[in-house]
């Protein structure tokens, strides 16, 4: 299993799908797993139970996936997943490799805080200032990923092949 981390709007799902296709692996998205398990949208879990309860649910969902010992899986986690030390520890212990997709904050902000993407979709993308403050607070945890890929301004295909290369899973001269 390879885990993709990064802030909201960094392209974890799009790139993850592309990387899974490149590898011939399965793609999973932790938020989608949570929504399926709870039969509720993430925004409804936040509004009905609050963020602390969401973090519990998120932790349990990650534990379930990691303990099922899946190989050949690309898992995109939420922007806050690895900011929880218990989740980082879980992945380390299981020997799961992590990839941080680094994208300029203004690009992610554009994607998440724009007119068509309100907090209805991402409860923590409230306004520009809070978005940036949260990103800065999370950056140290993203930086502890095994690999960092500069994903800004690149196509998902490019980023996917760079991940494969960085993890020594594909060689560019074979592509
Ligand atoms: C969150 C990011 C979201 C989702 C939830 C909380 C966060 O996932 O898990 O809204 O804390 O940054 P994406 O990063 O996939 O948007």
CSV table of C-alpha atoms and ligand atoms in Angstrom, one decimal:
chain,number,residue,atom,x,y,z
A,1,UNK,CA,0.0,0.0,0.0
A,2,UNK,CA,1.1,3.5,-0.8
A,3,UNK,CA,-0.6,6.5,1.0
A,4,UNK,CA,-1.0,9.9,-0.6
A,5,UNK,CA,-1.1,12.8,1.8
A,6,UNK,CA,-1.3,16.6,1.3
A,7,UNK,CA,-3.7,19.4,2.0
A,8,UNK,CA,-7.2,19.9,0.7
A,9,UNK,CA,-7.1,20.5,-3.0
A,10,UNK,CA,-3.6,19.1,-3.6
A,11,UNK,CA,-5.0,16.6,-6.0
A,12,UNK,CA,-4.6,13.4,-3.9
A,13,UNK,CA,-7.7,11.7,-5.4
A,14,UNK,CA,-7.0,12.6,-9.1
A,15,UNK,CA,-3.3,11.8,-8.8
A,16,UNK,CA,-4.0,8.7,-6.8
A,17,UNK,CA,-6.3,7.3,-9.4
A,18,UNK,CA,-3.7,8.0,-12.1
A,19,UNK,CA,-1.0,6.4,-10.1
A,20,UNK,CA,-3.1,3.3,-9.4
A,21,UNK,CA,-3.8,3.0,-13.1
A,22,UNK,CA,-0.1,3.3,-13.9
A,23,UNK,CA,0.7,0.6,-11.4
A,24,UNK,CA,-2.3,-1.6,-12.2
A,25,UNK,CA,-3.2,-1.3,-8.5
A,26,UNK,CA,-6.5,-0.5,-6.8
A,27,UNK,CA,-7.4,3.0,-5.8
A,28,UNK,CA,-9.1,3.8,-2.4
A,29,UNK,CA,-10.0,7.1,-0.9
A,30,UNK,CA,-10.3,7.3,2.9
A,31,UNK,CA,-13.1,9.9,2.8
A,32,UNK,CA,-15.1,7.7,0.4
A,33,UNK,CA,-14.6,4.7,2.7
A,34,UNK,CA,-15.8,6.7,5.6
A,35,UNK,CA,-18.9,7.9,3.7
A,36,UNK,CA,-19.6,4.4,2.7
A,37,UNK,CA,-19.2,3.0,6.2
A,38,UNK,CA,-21.2,5.7,7.9
A,39,UNK,CA,-23.7,6.1,5.1
A,40,UNK,CA,-23.3,9.8,5.5
A,41,UNK,CA,-21.4,12.6,3.7
A,42,UNK,CA,-18.3,14.0,5.4
A,43,UNK,CA,-20.0,17.4,5.7
A,44,UNK,CA,-22.9,15.8,7.6
A,45,UNK,CA,-20.6,13.9,9.9
A,46,UNK,CA,-18.9,17.2,10.8
A,47,UNK,CA,-22.2,19.1,11.2
A,48,UNK,CA,-24.0,16.4,13.2
A,49,UNK,CA,-21.1,15.0,15.4
A,50,UNK,CA,-18.3,17.6,15.2
A,51,UNK,CA,-14.7,17.3,14.1
A,52,UNK,CA,-13.5,15.3,17.2
A,53,UNK,CA,-16.0,12.5,16.4
A,54,UNK,CA,-15.0,12.7,12.7
A,55,UNK,CA,-11.3,12.1,13.7
A,56,UNK,CA,-12.3,9.0,15.7
A,57,UNK,CA,-14.2,7.6,12.7
A,58,UNK,CA,-11.3,8.5,10.4
A,59,UNK,CA,-8.8,6.8,12.7
A,60,UNK,CA,-10.9,3.6,12.8
A,61,UNK,CA,-11.4,3.6,9.1
A,62,UNK,CA,-7.7,3.9,8.5
A,63,UNK,CA,-6.9,1.2,11.1
A,64,UNK,CA,-9.4,-1.1,9.3
A,65,UNK,CA,-7.7,-0.6,5.9
A,66,UNK,CA,-4.2,-0.9,7.2
A,67,UNK,CA,-5.0,-4.1,9.3
A,68,UNK,CA,-6.5,-5.8,6.2
A,69,UNK,CA,-2.9,-5.8,4.9
A,70,UNK,CA,-3.8,-4.7,1.4
A,71,UNK,CA,-1.0,-4.8,-1.1
A,72,UNK,CA,-1.2,-3.2,-4.5
A,73,UNK,CA,-3.4,-0.4,-3.2
A,74,UNK,CA,-3.1,3.4,-3.5
A,75,UNK,CA,-4.9,5.1,-0.6
A,76,UNK,CA,-5.6,8.8,-0.7
A,77,UNK,CA,-6.2,10.0,2.9
A,78,UNK,CA,-7.8,13.3,4.0
A,79,UNK,CA,-5.9,16.5,4.5
A,80,UNK,CA,-6.1,16.1,8.3
A,81,UNK,CA,-5.4,12.3,8.6
A,82,UNK,CA,-1.7,12.4,9.1
A,83,UNK,CA,-1.8,15.5,11.3
A,84,UNK,CA,-3.0,13.0,13.9
A,85,UNK,CA,0.1,11.4,15.4
A,86,UNK,CA,-1.7,8.1,16.0
A,87,UNK,CA,-2.4,7.8,12.3
A,88,UNK,CA,1.2,8.6,11.4
A,89,UNK,CA,2.4,6.0,13.9
A,90,UNK,CA,0.0,3.4,12.5
A,91,UNK,CA,1.4,3.8,9.0
A,92,UNK,CA,5.0,3.8,10.2
A,93,UNK,CA,4.4,0.6,12.2
A,94,UNK,CA,2.8,-1.1,9.3
A,95,UNK,CA,5.7,0.0,7.0
A,96,UNK,CA,3.3,1.8,4.6
A,97,UNK,CA,5.1,4.3,2.4
A,98,UNK,CA,3.7,7.8,2.3
A,99,UNK,CA,3.9,10.5,-0.4
A,100,UNK,CA,3.3,14.2,0.2
A,101,UNK,CA,1.9,16.1,-2.8
A,102,UNK,CA,3.2,19.6,-2.4
A,103,UNK,CA,1.2,22.3,-4.3
A,104,UNK,CA,1.4,26.1,-3.8
A,105,UNK,CA,-1.2,27.1,-1.2
A,106,UNK,CA,-2.8,29.7,-3.5
A,107,UNK,CA,-3.6,27.0,-6.1
A,108,UNK,CA,-5.2,24.8,-3.4
A,109,UNK,CA,-7.1,27.8,-2.0
A,110,UNK,CA,-8.4,28.5,-5.5
A,111,UNK,CA,-9.7,24.9,-5.8
A,112,UNK,CA,-11.2,24.7,-2.3
A,113,UNK,CA,-12.4,28.2,-1.4
A,114,UNK,CA,-13.6,29.3,-4.8
A,115,UNK,CA,-17.3,30.2,-5.4
A,116,UNK,CA,-18.2,26.7,-6.6
A,117,UNK,CA,-16.5,25.0,-3.6
A,118,UNK,CA,-18.1,26.1,-0.4
A,119,UNK,CA,-17.7,24.7,3.1
A,120,UNK,CA,-20.6,22.6,2.2
A,121,UNK,CA,-18.1,20.3,0.5
A,122,UNK,CA,-15.1,20.8,2.7
A,123,UNK,CA,-16.0,21.9,6.2
A,124,UNK,CA,-12.5,23.1,7.0
A,125,UNK,CA,-12.1,25.3,3.9
A,126,UNK,CA,-13.8,28.2,5.5
A,127,UNK,CA,-11.9,31.3,4.4
A,128,UNK,CA,-8.5,32.2,2.9
A,129,UNK,CA,-6.9,33.1,6.2
A,130,UNK,CA,-8.0,30.0,8.1
A,131,UNK,CA,-7.1,27.9,5.1
A,132,UNK,CA,-3.6,29.1,5.1
A,133,UNK,CA,-3.1,29.0,8.8
A,134,UNK,CA,-4.3,25.4,8.9
A,135,UNK,CA,-1.9,24.5,6.0
A,136,UNK,CA,1.1,26.0,7.9
A,137,UNK,CA,0.2,24.1,11.0
A,138,UNK,CA,-0.1,20.8,9.1
A,139,UNK,CA,3.0,21.3,6.9
A,140,UNK,CA,5.5,19.7,9.4
A,141,UNK,CA,3.4,16.5,9.5
A,142,UNK,CA,3.2,16.4,5.6
A,143,UNK,CA,7.0,16.9,5.5
A,144,UNK,CA,7.5,13.7,7.4
A,145,UNK,CA,6.2,11.7,4.5
A,146,UNK,CA,8.7,9.3,3.0
A,147,UNK,CA,8.7,11.2,-0.3
A,148,UNK,CA,7.7,14.7,-1.3
A,149,UNK,CA,6.6,15.4,-4.9
A,150,UNK,CA,6.3,19.0,-6.2
A,151,UNK,CA,2.9,18.6,-7.9
A,152,UNK,CA,2.1,22.2,-8.8
A,153,UNK,CA,1.7,22.9,-12.5
A,154,UNK,CA,2.1,19.3,-13.6
A,155,UNK,CA,-0.5,16.9,-15.1
A,156,UNK,CA,-1.7,14.0,-13.0
A,157,UNK,CA,0.1,11.7,-15.4
A,158,UNK,CA,3.4,13.5,-14.8
A,159,UNK,CA,2.9,13.5,-11.0
A,160,UNK,CA,2.0,9.8,-11.0
A,161,UNK,CA,5.1,8.8,-12.9
A,162,UNK,CA,7.2,10.9,-10.6
A,163,UNK,CA,5.7,9.1,-7.6
A,164,UNK,CA,6.5,5.7,-9.2
A,165,UNK,CA,10.1,6.8,-9.9
A,166,UNK,CA,10.6,8.3,-6.4
A,167,UNK,CA,9.4,5.0,-4.8
A,168,UNK,CA,11.5,3.0,-7.3
A,169,UNK,CA,8.3,1.3,-8.6
A,170,UNK,CA,8.6,2.5,-12.2
A,171,UNK,CA,11.5,3.7,-14.2
A,172,UNK,CA,11.0,6.6,-16.5
A,173,UNK,CA,13.0,5.1,-19.3
A,174,UNK,CA,10.6,2.1,-19.4
A,175,UNK,CA,7.6,4.4,-20.0
B,1,LIG,C1,-10.1,17.5,5.9
B,1,LIG,C2,-9.9,17.2,4.6
B,1,LIG,C3,-10.9,16.5,3.8
B,1,LIG,C4,-11.8,15.6,4.7
B,1,LIG,C5,-12.4,16.5,5.8
B,1,LIG,C6,-11.3,17.1,6.7
B,1,LIG,C7,-9.0,18.2,6.6
B,1,LIG,O1,-10.3,15.6,2.8
B,1,LIG,O2,-11.2,14.5,5.2
B,1,LIG,O3,-13.2,17.5,5.2
B,1,LIG,O4,-9.0,18.1,7.8
B,1,LIG,O5,-8.1,18.7,5.9
B,1,LIG,P1,-9.5,16.2,1.5
B,1,LIG,O6,-8.1,16.6,1.9
B,1,LIG,O7,-9.5,15.0,0.6
B,1,LIG,O8,-10.3,17.4,1.0
